[in-house]
Short mmCIF file of C-alpha atoms in Angstrom, two decimals:
data_model
loop_
_atom_site.label_atom_id
_atom_site.label_comp_id
_atom_site.label_asym_id
_atom_site.label_seq_id
_atom_site.Cartn_x
_atom_site.Cartn_y
_atom_site.Cartn_z
CA MET A 1 -8.68 4.78 24.51
CA ARG A 2 -4.93 3.88 24.36
CA ALA A 3 -2.99 2.82 21.32
CA ALA A 4 -0.83 -0.50 21.03
CA VAL A 5 0.59 -2.41 18.04
CA MET A 6 1.06 -6.01 17.50
CA ASP A 7 4.78 -7.19 17.83
CA THR A 8 4.49 -8.73 14.33
CA VAL A 9 3.35 -5.51 12.67
CA ILE A 10 6.26 -3.22 14.02
CA GLY A 11 8.93 -6.00 14.08
CA GLY A 12 12.16 -6.13 15.51
CA ARG A 13 15.32 -8.35 16.10
CA ASP A 14 14.01 -9.12 19.63
CA ASP A 15 11.59 -7.95 22.13
CA ALA A 16 13.70 -4.95 23.06
CA GLU A 17 13.75 -3.51 19.72
CA VAL A 18 9.90 -4.32 19.35
CA PHE A 19 9.10 -2.17 22.37
CA ALA A 20 11.74 0.57 21.35
CA ARG A 21 10.01 0.72 18.04
CA ALA A 22 6.66 0.83 19.41
CA ARG A 23 7.56 3.60 21.96
CA GLN A 24 9.17 5.54 19.00
CA ILE A 25 6.07 5.81 16.95
CA GLY A 26 3.83 6.72 20.10
CA CYS A 27 2.37 3.53 21.33
CA ALA A 28 1.34 2.77 24.87
CA GLY A 29 1.47 -0.77 24.74
CA VAL A 30 2.48 -3.84 22.70
CA GLU A 31 0.44 -7.03 21.85
CA ILE A 32 2.68 -10.10 22.16
CA THR A 33 2.50 -13.27 20.18
CA ALA A 34 3.15 -16.13 22.60
CA SER A 35 4.70 -19.40 20.81
CA ARG A 36 4.01 -22.71 22.51
CA ARG A 37 7.72 -23.30 22.80
CA ASP A 38 8.28 -19.91 24.71
CA LEU A 39 5.22 -20.75 26.98
CA ARG A 40 6.66 -24.21 27.72
CA ASP A 41 10.26 -23.05 28.34
CA ALA A 42 11.08 -23.95 31.85
CA LYS A 43 13.60 -21.30 32.03
CA GLN A 44 11.20 -18.64 31.13
CA THR A 45 13.52 -16.91 28.78
CA ARG A 46 11.09 -15.04 26.56
CA LEU A 47 9.02 -13.96 29.67
CA GLU A 48 11.99 -12.37 31.28
CA THR A 49 12.92 -10.50 27.96
CA LEU A 50 9.25 -9.23 27.99
CA ARG A 51 9.70 -8.18 31.71
CA ARG A 52 12.85 -6.13 30.81
CA ALA A 53 11.42 -4.61 27.67
CA ARG A 54 8.48 -3.56 29.63
CA GLU A 55 10.34 -1.93 32.38
CA THR A 56 12.90 -0.24 30.11
CA THR A 57 10.43 1.46 27.89
CA GLY A 58 7.25 2.01 30.30
CA LEU A 59 5.03 0.27 27.61
CA GLU A 60 2.41 -2.23 28.79
CA VAL A 61 1.95 -5.85 27.46
CA HIS A 62 -1.85 -5.21 27.14
CA ALA A 63 -2.63 -8.71 25.59
CA LEU A 64 -1.23 -11.93 24.57
CA VAL A 65 -2.02 -13.71 21.46
CA LEU A 66 -1.89 -17.57 20.86
CA GLY A 67 -1.35 -17.23 17.09
CA GLU A 68 -0.28 -20.91 16.42
CA HIS A 69 -3.62 -22.23 17.14
CA ASN A 70 -4.53 -21.19 13.57
CA ASN A 71 -2.01 -23.60 12.11
CA LYS A 72 -1.69 -26.23 14.80
CA GLY A 73 -5.65 -26.18 15.77
CA GLY A 74 -7.02 -24.85 18.73
CA LEU A 75 -9.41 -25.46 21.79
CA ALA A 76 -12.42 -26.85 19.67
CA ASP A 77 -10.37 -29.23 17.46
CA GLY A 78 -12.03 -32.67 17.27
CA ASN A 79 -8.66 -34.35 17.84
CA LYS A 80 -8.09 -34.71 21.66
CA ASP A 81 -4.40 -34.55 20.91
CA VAL A 82 -4.63 -31.27 19.29
CA ALA A 83 -7.25 -29.65 21.78
CA GLY A 84 -5.36 -30.90 24.89
CA PRO A 85 -2.18 -28.69 24.19
CA ALA A 86 -4.20 -25.86 23.05
CA ARG A 87 -5.61 -25.94 26.56
CA ASP A 88 -2.36 -26.10 28.06
CA ASP A 89 -1.23 -23.02 25.94
CA VAL A 90 -4.27 -21.08 27.64
CA ARG A 91 -3.35 -21.96 31.05
CA ASP A 92 0.19 -21.19 30.66
CA ALA A 93 -0.66 -17.85 28.94
CA ILE A 94 -2.87 -17.06 31.78
CA GLY A 95 0.19 -17.31 34.24
CA TRP A 96 2.29 -15.17 31.79
CA ALA A 97 -0.54 -12.50 31.50
CA HIS A 98 -0.77 -12.23 35.38
CA GLU A 99 3.16 -11.86 35.51
CA LEU A 100 2.97 -9.33 32.78
CA GLY A 101 0.08 -7.21 33.81
CA ALA A 102 -1.84 -8.15 30.53
CA GLN A 103 -5.61 -8.35 30.94
CA VAL A 104 -6.43 -10.18 27.83
CA ILE A 105 -5.42 -13.34 25.98
CA LEU A 106 -6.54 -13.54 22.43
CA VAL A 107 -7.69 -16.97 21.48
CA PRO A 108 -7.76 -17.22 17.68
CA PHE A 109 -10.37 -19.43 15.68
CA PHE A 110 -9.17 -18.94 12.17
CA MET A 111 -7.88 -21.57 9.58
CA ARG A 112 -7.51 -24.94 11.18
CA ALA A 113 -9.24 -23.68 14.45
CA GLU A 114 -12.12 -22.09 12.76
CA LEU A 115 -15.48 -22.89 14.26
CA GLU A 116 -17.36 -24.34 11.38
CA SER A 117 -19.93 -26.67 12.87
CA GLU A 118 -22.33 -26.96 16.11
CA ALA A 119 -19.89 -29.49 17.46
CA ASP A 120 -16.95 -27.02 17.07
CA VAL A 121 -18.85 -24.41 18.95
CA GLU A 122 -20.04 -26.81 21.65
CA ARG A 123 -16.32 -27.91 22.08
CA ALA A 124 -15.21 -24.19 22.31
CA SER A 125 -17.69 -23.31 24.74
CA ALA A 126 -16.89 -26.29 27.08
CA ALA A 127 -13.06 -25.23 26.77
CA PHE A 128 -13.84 -21.71 27.52
CA GLY A 129 -16.16 -22.76 30.34
CA SER A 130 -13.52 -24.78 32.00
CA LEU A 131 -10.69 -22.26 31.58
CA CYS A 132 -12.47 -18.96 32.51
CA PRO A 133 -12.44 -19.69 36.13
CA LEU A 134 -8.56 -19.70 36.29
CA ALA A 135 -8.58 -16.81 34.20
CA ALA A 136 -10.97 -15.03 36.39
CA GLU A 137 -8.98 -15.79 39.45
CA ARG A 138 -5.77 -14.10 37.78
CA GLY A 139 -7.82 -11.07 36.55
CA VAL A 140 -7.38 -12.24 32.96
CA THR A 141 -10.13 -12.36 30.25
CA LEU A 142 -10.03 -14.92 27.30
CA CYS A 143 -11.18 -13.25 24.17
CA TYR A 144 -12.35 -15.11 21.12
CA GLU A 145 -11.43 -13.91 17.69
CA GLY A 146 -12.74 -15.59 14.63
CA THR A 147 -15.42 -15.55 11.92
CA LEU A 148 -18.47 -15.89 13.83
CA SER A 149 -21.07 -13.25 13.67
CA ALA A 150 -21.98 -11.00 16.64
CA GLN A 151 -25.18 -13.07 17.35
CA GLU A 152 -23.02 -16.15 17.16
CA ILE A 153 -20.52 -14.99 19.45
CA LEU A 154 -23.22 -13.71 21.98
CA SER A 155 -24.51 -17.40 21.87
CA LEU A 156 -21.05 -18.70 22.48
CA ALA A 157 -20.65 -16.18 25.50
CA ALA A 158 -24.12 -17.53 26.72
CA ARG A 159 -23.03 -21.16 26.55
CA VAL A 160 -19.65 -20.31 28.43
CA GLY A 161 -21.89 -19.65 31.49
CA SER A 162 -21.26 -18.59 34.81
CA GLU A 163 -17.71 -17.33 34.21
CA ALA A 164 -18.72 -15.18 31.32
CA GLU A 165 -17.02 -12.08 32.97
CA ALA A 166 -13.85 -13.71 32.04
CA PHE A 167 -14.97 -14.29 28.55
CA GLY A 168 -14.98 -11.49 25.84
CA CYS A 169 -14.59 -10.65 22.10
CA TYR A 170 -11.38 -9.36 20.49
CA PHE A 171 -13.10 -7.38 17.55
CA ASP A 172 -11.39 -6.91 14.49
CA LEU A 173 -12.65 -3.98 12.35
CA ALA A 174 -11.96 -5.57 9.01
CA ASN A 175 -12.79 -9.29 9.75
CA PRO A 176 -16.71 -8.94 9.71
CA LEU A 177 -16.49 -7.25 6.33
CA ALA A 178 -13.88 -9.45 4.75
CA LYS A 179 -14.76 -12.90 5.93
CA ARG A 180 -18.61 -12.67 6.17
CA GLY A 181 -19.81 -9.54 4.35
CA LEU A 182 -20.86 -8.05 7.52
CA ASP A 183 -21.29 -4.44 8.53
CA PRO A 184 -18.47 -3.80 11.32
CA SER A 185 -20.30 -0.98 12.96
CA SER A 186 -23.56 -2.94 13.21
CA GLU A 187 -21.49 -5.87 14.68
CA ILE A 188 -19.91 -3.59 17.36
CA ARG A 189 -23.35 -2.23 18.50
CA ALA A 190 -24.70 -5.88 18.77
CA LEU A 191 -21.81 -6.83 20.74
CA GLY A 192 -21.70 -4.23 23.05
CA PRO A 193 -19.84 -4.72 26.21
CA LEU A 194 -18.56 -7.98 25.41
CA ILE A 195 -15.92 -6.22 23.25
CA ARG A 196 -12.81 -6.15 25.28
CA ARG A 197 -10.26 -5.14 22.78
CA VAL A 198 -10.23 -3.91 19.09
CA HIS A 199 -7.95 -4.45 16.22
CA VAL A 200 -7.42 -1.51 13.70
CA LYS A 201 -7.28 -3.25 10.28
CA ASP A 202 -8.65 -2.56 6.83
CA THR A 203 -9.47 -4.64 3.81
CA ARG A 204 -9.96 -4.36 0.20
CA VAL A 205 -10.35 -7.91 -0.93
CA VAL A 206 -8.88 -10.04 2.05
CA SER A 207 -8.67 -8.89 5.64
CA GLY A 208 -5.46 -6.80 6.18
CA ASP A 209 -4.46 -6.45 2.48
CA CYS A 210 -3.96 -2.63 2.86
CA ARG A 211 -3.24 0.15 5.11
CA PRO A 212 -5.69 1.47 7.46
CA GLY A 213 -7.87 4.28 5.60
CA THR A 214 -7.13 2.91 2.02
CA GLY A 215 -9.79 0.09 1.99
CA ARG A 216 -13.43 -0.38 2.55
CA VAL A 217 -13.84 -0.19 6.31
CA ASP A 218 -15.82 2.83 7.43
CA PHE A 219 -13.81 3.92 10.23
CA ALA A 220 -15.67 6.94 11.00
CA GLU A 221 -18.95 4.95 11.60
CA CYS A 222 -17.00 2.17 13.72
CA ALA A 223 -15.61 5.11 15.86
CA ARG A 224 -19.24 6.24 16.35
CA ALA A 225 -20.42 2.63 17.20
CA LEU A 226 -17.58 2.31 19.64
CA SER A 227 -18.45 5.49 21.33
CA GLU A 228 -22.21 4.49 21.65
CA ILE A 229 -21.33 1.23 23.60
CA GLY A 230 -18.86 2.97 25.78
CA TYR A 231 -15.73 1.63 24.64
CA ASP A 232 -12.58 3.24 25.80
CA GLY A 233 -10.06 0.55 25.83
CA TRP A 234 -7.07 -0.33 23.78
CA LEU A 235 -6.96 0.00 19.95
CA THR A 236 -4.17 -2.21 18.48
CA LEU A 237 -2.84 -1.71 15.17
CA GLU A 238 -2.85 -4.84 12.97
CA SER A 239 -1.87 -3.34 9.93
CA PRO A 240 0.38 -5.00 7.26
CA PRO A 241 3.76 -5.40 8.75
CA ALA A 242 6.21 -2.80 7.60
CA PRO A 243 9.16 -0.35 8.58
CA PRO A 244 8.09 1.80 11.46
CA PRO A 245 7.60 4.88 9.26
CA LEU A 246 4.73 3.50 7.50
CA VAL A 247 3.32 1.94 11.08
CA ALA A 248 3.52 5.40 12.47
CA ARG A 249 1.29 6.68 9.64
CA ASP A 250 -1.10 4.13 10.26
CA LEU A 251 -1.20 5.25 13.89
CA SER A 252 -1.65 8.82 13.06
CA PHE A 253 -4.67 7.82 10.71
CA ALA A 254 -6.14 5.93 13.69
CA ARG A 255 -5.92 8.95 15.72
CA THR A 256 -7.82 11.27 12.96
CA VAL A 257 -10.73 8.83 13.34
CA PHE A 258 -10.87 7.96 16.99
CA PRO A 259 -10.35 11.30 18.58
CA GLY A 260 -10.40 9.71 22.04
CA LEU A 261 -7.28 7.90 21.51
CA ASP A 262 -4.78 8.87 24.07
CA GLY A 263 -1.01 10.33 23.34
CA GLY A 264 0.13 11.42 19.99
CA PRO A 265 3.48 12.64 18.85
CA SER A 266 4.80 16.14 19.68
CA TRP A 267 4.59 18.32 16.81
CA PRO A 268 6.37 20.14 15.10
CA ARG A 269 9.53 18.36 15.33
CA LEU A 270 12.08 20.24 13.26
CA GLY A 271 15.23 19.29 11.88
CA ALA A 272 17.95 20.19 9.15
CA PHE A 273 20.68 18.59 6.81
CA SER A 274 23.96 17.74 8.43
CA ARG A 275 25.80 19.03 5.26
CA ASP A 276 27.53 22.11 7.21
CA PHE A 277 29.58 19.65 9.22
CA GLY A 278 32.68 17.89 8.36
CA LYS A 279 34.02 14.29 8.94
CA GLY A 280 34.10 13.46 12.66
CA GLU A 281 32.09 16.58 13.56
CA TRP A 282 29.28 14.79 15.47
CA GLU A 283 29.74 16.61 18.66
CA GLN A 284 29.55 19.73 16.63
CA LEU A 285 26.66 18.92 14.91
CA GLY A 286 24.93 17.76 18.39
CA GLU A 287 25.80 20.97 19.97
CA THR A 288 24.77 23.35 17.34
CA PHE A 289 21.49 21.56 16.88
CA GLY A 290 20.92 21.30 20.38
CA ARG A 291 21.48 24.97 20.74
CA LEU A 292 19.00 25.75 17.96
CA GLY A 293 16.32 23.46 19.26
CA LEU A 294 16.76 20.96 16.49
CA GLU A 295 15.49 17.62 17.22
CA LEU A 296 16.51 15.64 13.92
CA THR A 297 19.16 15.80 11.14
CA GLN A 298 18.68 14.21 7.66
CA LEU A 299 22.30 12.88 7.32
CA ASP A 300 24.02 13.86 4.23
CA GLY A 301 27.42 15.33 3.22
CA ALA A 302 30.76 14.44 4.96
CA LEU A 303 29.10 12.66 7.88
CA LEU A 304 27.19 10.55 5.61
CA ASP A 305 30.25 9.68 3.66
CA GLU A 306 32.14 9.01 6.74
CA SER A 307 29.49 6.47 7.85
CA LEU A 308 29.46 4.76 4.68
CA GLU A 309 33.19 4.25 5.00
CA ASP A 310 33.18 3.25 8.40
CA PRO A 311 29.95 1.61 9.96
CA ALA A 312 31.61 1.81 13.42
CA ALA A 313 32.06 5.54 13.19
CA ALA A 314 28.28 5.59 12.20
CA SER A 315 27.27 3.86 15.23
CA GLU A 316 29.44 6.11 17.53
CA GLY A 317 27.98 9.27 15.79
CA ARG A 318 24.40 8.06 16.42
CA ALA A 319 25.05 7.40 20.00
CA VAL A 320 26.54 11.03 20.26
CA LEU A 321 23.53 12.75 18.65
CA GLU A 322 20.90 10.61 20.54
CA SER A 323 22.79 11.57 23.90
CA ARG A 324 21.66 15.00 23.01
CA GLY A 325 18.19 13.87 21.85
CA ILE A 326 18.77 14.18 18.01
CA ARG A 327 17.52 11.46 15.80
CA ILE A 328 18.33 10.70 12.11
CA PRO A 329 15.02 9.91 10.48
CA ALA A 330 16.50 9.68 6.98
CA LEU A 331 19.68 9.54 5.12
CA GLY A 332 20.27 12.07 2.09
CA GLY A 333 21.41 9.73 -0.36
CA TYR A 334 20.41 12.10 -3.58
CA ARG A 335 22.10 11.00 -6.55
CA ASN A 336 21.14 11.14 -10.26
CA LEU A 337 19.51 7.79 -11.29
CA ILE A 338 19.47 8.29 -14.92
CA ALA A 339 22.88 10.09 -15.32
CA PRO A 340 24.06 10.22 -19.01
CA GLU A 341 27.16 8.67 -18.29
CA ALA A 342 26.92 5.04 -17.44
CA GLU A 343 29.82 4.60 -14.90
CA ALA A 344 28.51 7.75 -13.26
CA ARG A 345 25.04 6.31 -13.05
CA ALA A 346 26.32 2.88 -11.71
CA ALA A 347 28.23 4.56 -8.97
CA ASN A 348 25.27 6.69 -7.98
CA ILE A 349 23.12 3.42 -7.65
CA ASP A 350 25.80 1.88 -5.76
CA HIS A 351 26.13 4.87 -3.40
CA LEU A 352 22.14 4.56 -2.69
CA ARG A 353 22.63 0.77 -2.26
CA ARG A 354 25.06 1.22 0.45
CA CYS A 355 22.84 3.94 1.98
CA LEU A 356 19.76 1.63 2.27
CA GLU A 357 22.16 -1.02 3.69
CA LEU A 358 23.61 1.34 6.47
CA ALA A 359 20.37 3.33 7.41
CA PRO A 360 19.52 0.82 10.31
CA THR A 361 22.87 1.43 11.74
CA LEU A 362 22.20 5.02 12.27
CA GLY A 363 18.60 4.19 13.60
CA SER A 364 16.82 5.22 10.29
CA TYR A 365 14.69 3.44 7.81
CA VAL A 366 14.43 6.15 4.95
CA VAL A 367 16.92 6.88 2.17
CA ALA A 368 15.76 9.81 0.17
CA THR A 369 16.75 10.65 -3.37
CA GLU A 370 16.06 12.54 -6.33
CA THR A 371 15.20 10.85 -9.57
CA GLY A 372 17.79 12.82 -11.87
CA THR A 373 18.07 14.14 -15.21
CA MET A 374 19.60 13.20 -18.63
CA SER A 375 20.97 16.64 -19.04
CA THR A 376 24.66 16.92 -19.71
CA GLU A 377 24.71 20.61 -18.23
CA GLY A 378 24.03 19.86 -14.73
CA GLU A 379 22.16 17.57 -12.44
CA TRP A 380 19.54 20.25 -11.92
CA THR A 381 18.92 21.15 -15.45
CA ASP A 382 15.95 19.87 -17.05
CA SER A 383 16.30 18.07 -20.75
CA PRO A 384 13.82 17.03 -23.24
CA LEU A 385 15.21 13.69 -23.00
CA ASN A 386 13.85 13.37 -19.52
CA SER A 387 10.32 12.43 -21.07
CA THR A 388 11.48 9.98 -23.45
CA GLU A 389 11.21 5.95 -23.05
CA ALA A 390 15.01 5.79 -22.43
CA ALA A 391 15.04 8.04 -19.43
CA TRP A 392 12.21 5.94 -17.84
CA SER A 393 13.74 2.63 -18.73
CA ARG A 394 16.86 3.93 -16.76
CA LEU A 395 14.81 4.94 -13.98
CA ASP A 396 12.72 1.59 -13.80
CA ASP A 397 16.19 -0.31 -13.87
CA ALA A 398 17.70 1.72 -10.97
CA LEU A 399 14.70 1.10 -8.91
CA GLU A 400 14.45 -2.31 -9.63
CA THR A 401 17.87 -2.83 -8.33
CA LEU A 402 17.55 -0.71 -5.29
CA LEU A 403 14.11 -1.77 -4.31
CA HIS A 404 15.45 -5.39 -3.82
CA VAL A 405 18.11 -3.79 -1.40
CA ALA A 406 15.40 -1.90 0.47
CA GLU A 407 13.30 -5.06 0.88
CA ARG A 408 16.06 -7.12 1.90
CA SER A 409 17.38 -4.45 4.38
CA GLY A 410 14.00 -3.57 5.89
CA THR A 411 14.38 0.22 4.56
CA ILE A 412 12.45 2.56 2.30
CA LEU A 413 13.62 4.30 -0.74
CA ALA A 414 11.78 7.68 -0.70
CA LEU A 415 11.57 9.52 -4.01
CA GLU A 416 11.73 13.44 -4.17
CA ALA A 417 10.21 14.70 -7.29
CA HIS A 418 11.33 17.90 -8.94
CA VAL A 419 10.06 19.79 -12.04
CA LYS A 420 13.62 19.77 -13.36
CA HIS A 421 13.82 15.89 -13.20
CA VAL A 422 12.34 12.78 -14.92
CA LEU A 423 10.03 12.45 -12.00
CA LYS A 424 8.20 15.80 -11.87
CA THR A 425 4.44 15.21 -11.76
CA GLN A 426 1.69 13.60 -9.53
CA GLU A 427 0.55 11.58 -12.59
CA GLN A 428 4.14 10.14 -13.05
CA MET A 429 4.26 9.23 -9.42
CA ILE A 430 0.95 7.30 -9.61
CA LEU A 431 2.36 5.39 -12.62
CA LEU A 432 5.64 4.56 -10.80
CA PHE A 433 3.70 3.07 -7.92
CA GLU A 434 1.58 0.99 -10.35
CA ARG A 435 4.93 -0.34 -11.78
CA PHE A 436 6.47 -0.92 -8.20
CA PRO A 437 3.80 -1.91 -5.74
CA THR A 438 6.04 -2.38 -2.73
CA GLN A 439 5.87 -0.66 0.41
CA HIS A 440 9.49 -0.13 0.28
CA LEU A 441 9.25 2.47 -2.26
CA GLN A 442 7.62 5.77 -0.64
CA ILE A 443 7.58 9.49 -1.20
CA VAL A 444 9.28 12.50 0.49
CA CYS A 445 6.67 15.21 1.26
CA ASP A 446 8.02 18.03 -0.59
CA PRO A 447 5.13 19.78 -2.34
CA TYR A 448 7.10 22.73 -3.42
CA ASN A 449 9.06 20.62 -5.83
CA TYR A 450 6.02 20.12 -8.10
CA VAL A 451 4.96 23.77 -8.29
CA SER A 452 6.13 24.62 -11.94
CA ALA A 453 5.98 28.36 -13.01
CA ALA A 454 2.67 27.39 -15.04
CA LEU A 455 1.32 25.83 -11.68
CA VAL A 456 1.95 28.90 -9.31
CA PRO A 457 -1.38 30.59 -9.68
CA ALA A 458 -3.22 27.22 -9.05
CA HIS A 459 -0.54 25.61 -6.68
CA GLU A 460 -2.83 25.52 -3.47
CA GLU A 461 -5.45 23.39 -5.30
CA ALA A 462 -2.71 21.29 -6.78
CA THR A 463 -1.07 20.81 -3.46
CA ALA A 464 -4.23 19.79 -1.81
CA VAL A 465 -4.66 17.10 -4.47
CA LEU A 466 -1.06 15.79 -3.74
CA LEU A 467 -1.57 15.85 -0.10
CA ASP A 468 -4.95 13.75 -0.22
CA GLY A 469 -3.83 11.58 -3.00
CA PHE A 470 -0.53 10.43 -1.43
CA GLU A 471 -1.27 10.89 2.39
CA ASP A 472 -0.48 7.34 3.06
CA ARG A 473 2.76 7.28 1.00
CA PHE A 474 4.61 10.17 2.72
CA VAL A 475 7.70 9.15 5.16
CA LEU A 476 9.51 12.50 5.76
CA ALA A 477 8.48 16.06 5.29
CA HIS A 478 10.55 19.07 3.88
CA LEU A 479 9.97 22.59 4.77
CA LYS A 480 10.75 25.48 2.29
CA ASP A 481 9.24 27.76 -0.15
CA VAL A 482 8.73 28.52 -4.04
CA ASP A 483 10.03 31.26 -6.03
CA ALA A 484 7.32 33.58 -7.90
CA GLY A 485 8.98 32.13 -10.96
CA GLY A 486 8.24 28.56 -9.84
CA ALA A 487 10.49 25.78 -8.43
CA GLU A 488 12.40 25.94 -11.86
CA THR A 489 13.73 29.32 -10.66
CA GLY A 490 14.21 28.45 -7.00
CA THR A 491 12.76 26.75 -3.73
CA PRO A 492 14.01 29.38 -1.22
CA GLU A 493 13.90 29.01 2.69
CA PHE A 494 10.57 28.81 4.38
CA GLY A 495 8.40 31.88 4.50
CA THR A 496 10.42 33.82 1.66
CA GLY A 497 8.44 32.79 -1.44
CA VAL A 498 4.91 32.43 -2.58
CA PHE A 499 3.81 29.02 -1.31
CA ALA A 500 0.67 28.78 0.70
CA GLN A 501 2.15 27.34 3.80
CA SER A 502 -0.82 27.36 6.03
CA PRO A 503 -2.80 24.49 4.46
CA TYR A 504 0.22 22.31 4.14
CA LEU A 505 1.28 22.62 8.03
CA GLU A 506 -2.43 21.99 8.78
CA PHE A 507 -2.44 18.85 6.79
CA LEU A 508 0.96 17.86 8.77
CA ARG A 509 -0.40 18.94 12.20
CA THR A 510 -3.79 16.95 11.96
CA ARG A 511 -3.39 14.11 9.48
CA ARG A 512 0.45 13.30 9.56
CA PRO A 513 2.02 14.44 12.75
CA ASP A 514 4.12 11.70 12.66
CA LEU A 515 6.39 13.02 9.83
CA ASP A 516 9.59 14.43 10.92
CA LEU A 517 10.05 17.89 9.50
CA ILE A 518 13.46 18.80 7.78
CA ALA A 519 14.00 22.71 6.93
CA GLU A 520 15.92 23.10 3.67
CA HIS A 521 17.84 25.76 2.09
CA LEU A 522 18.49 27.96 4.92
CA PRO A 523 21.76 28.74 6.61
CA LEU A 524 21.49 27.20 10.37
CA ALA A 525 21.86 30.93 11.57
CA HIS A 526 18.39 31.35 10.18
CA VAL A 527 16.82 28.47 11.98
CA PRO A 528 15.31 30.72 15.03
CA GLU A 529 13.69 33.23 12.37
CA VAL A 530 12.10 30.23 10.49
CA ARG A 531 11.10 28.70 13.57
CA ARG A 532 8.99 31.86 14.27
CA ARG A 533 7.66 31.84 10.64
CA ILE A 534 6.54 28.44 11.28
CA ASP A 535 4.87 29.29 14.69
CA ALA A 536 3.24 32.43 13.19
CA VAL A 537 1.74 30.41 10.27
CA ILE A 538 0.30 27.68 12.71
CA ALA A 539 -0.97 30.23 14.97
CA GLY A 540 -2.70 32.07 12.10
CA GLY A 541 -4.18 28.67 10.90
CA LYS A 542 -5.50 28.16 14.32
CA ARG A 543 -7.19 31.34 14.50
CA ALA A 544 -8.73 31.17 11.05
CA GLN A 545 -10.44 27.92 12.27
#
C-alpha cells in the first residue's frame, strides 16, 4: 500500500507548495481536487502546474476529485442543465487523468448530488454506463463515493453493465459509520475488489470531525478487512485540514494500523538549538551541524533575533541551511507569559506573536514556548502564586491573543510544561485544551519536564500515561534527562540522569517517527557521544523485544 494526502488536507499557496508539503511528511502521492473552471481552461494552466509539481517532487497524482458536484449537483441530478455539465466534468477529468497518470477519478455523491431515490440511482447508473467506455479506453476508473451501503453500491455496479471494470468504489473508513450507522469493516468485506481507493478518516459525531485514531472507527479491524480482500492500493488521508506537523502525525498513525503502508520517515532525525551561533553565522551553523550529522535546528538566540529584525535575512539563512540538508522544524520563542511586570509580559507576548508570523518564512510551522512563572526571583523559579486564579487568568489572556495569530498565520503554538512553571502537570494540560479547543495549540513532547522530585520513583508509569494521553498533540520532541532530585534540580543531557529512556524512544520510533528530535542541554561537542547513547538505548530496546 502507498500513502497519499488530499490537497485540501495538506494545504498550500499553490500546487508546488502542496506537493512539497506532501513529500516532506512522507507521502508518495497527492489526491487533487479539480474544479470546473480549471477543467475548462483552454490554456490548461492548472494542468501544467500539476505536471511541474509532479516532476519536481517525484510524487504521483494518484486520483482526481470532482468535489464541486456536491454543491453544484452531479451526474444524477434531475435537471439536465446540471447533469450535463457534470458529465462534461467527468469527460474533461478523464483527459486530465490520462495526462497526469492518475488512474482514478472520484465522483462524489453527497449533499445536492446524493442518491436519495430509485430515480437518482437509475440516472447515476446510466451516466456511469455512458462514461465508463471512455474511461476504460484511457485506463481510468470512475469511482463512486457517497452514502449508499455496500449492497446498494454493488447493485449500482451491476447496473453500470459491461464496462464495470472502469467503475469502482472509493471507500471512506468513516462515512459508513457516521452517515448510515454501518460497520466499515463489514462494508469493506462486502465490497471486496470493487474498492479501488481508500480514504483514511475518523468520526466522533460527523464524518471527519476528529483526527484518525481519536474517534469511533475501528482501524485495526478495517486493516484486517482490507487485507482479507487483498487490497494493496493507495491509502489517502482525508483528515481535518491542518498545518503539516499535524497531518504528519495522522500519517504516522496510519502506518501503525496499516503495516503494509510503504515508506515512512527516516528515524531518528536529530537536531539541536542554534543558540551557540551569533547573528549572521548561518554558514557556521550549517557547517558545524553538517559535520556532526545533525539534520535539524530549533532556531533561537541571536539567529532568531536577526530573523525577526530582518525577514530577508531569515529567507537567506533558511536557504543556507537547506543547501546543507538542515531544516528548522520549530522556533524557540520561549518567553514568560505570566511575568509579574505588565510591560515585560506584553513584550514577551509580542515576541511570540512575531515568531508565529515569521515561522513560515523559515519553513516552519511550530513556535515553542514555556508558560512561565509569577516569581520575581527568576524565570526558572516556582512561586505559590503560580497556582492562583490570577496566574491562570494571565496565561489564558496570553493564549487568547497568540492563538488568534497562530490561526491567522497557519502556525502552531506548542507549549512546554515544566514543574517550576504555571503549567506543570498533565491534568492542567487537559484543562487548557478544554478551554482552547483549537488545533493551533499543541505540545512539545518533553516528558522530562513533568518529573518532579515526588514523581521520580514512578516516572516511567507517569510518562507512559503522558505519551498515551497526548499522542496526537505532540508536534516536536526533546531529548535530555532528569536529575535524581527531579526536574526541579535539573534536566541534564541525554543519558546522564535517571530517566527511563528506552520506553520513550520506543514510543517515538513506533508511534511518532514523524517527530523531529531536538537534543537539549549539551555542548555541541557532546553530540557524538549523545548519539552513541541514543543508538545504544535503541539497540537495547530492540534486543529486549
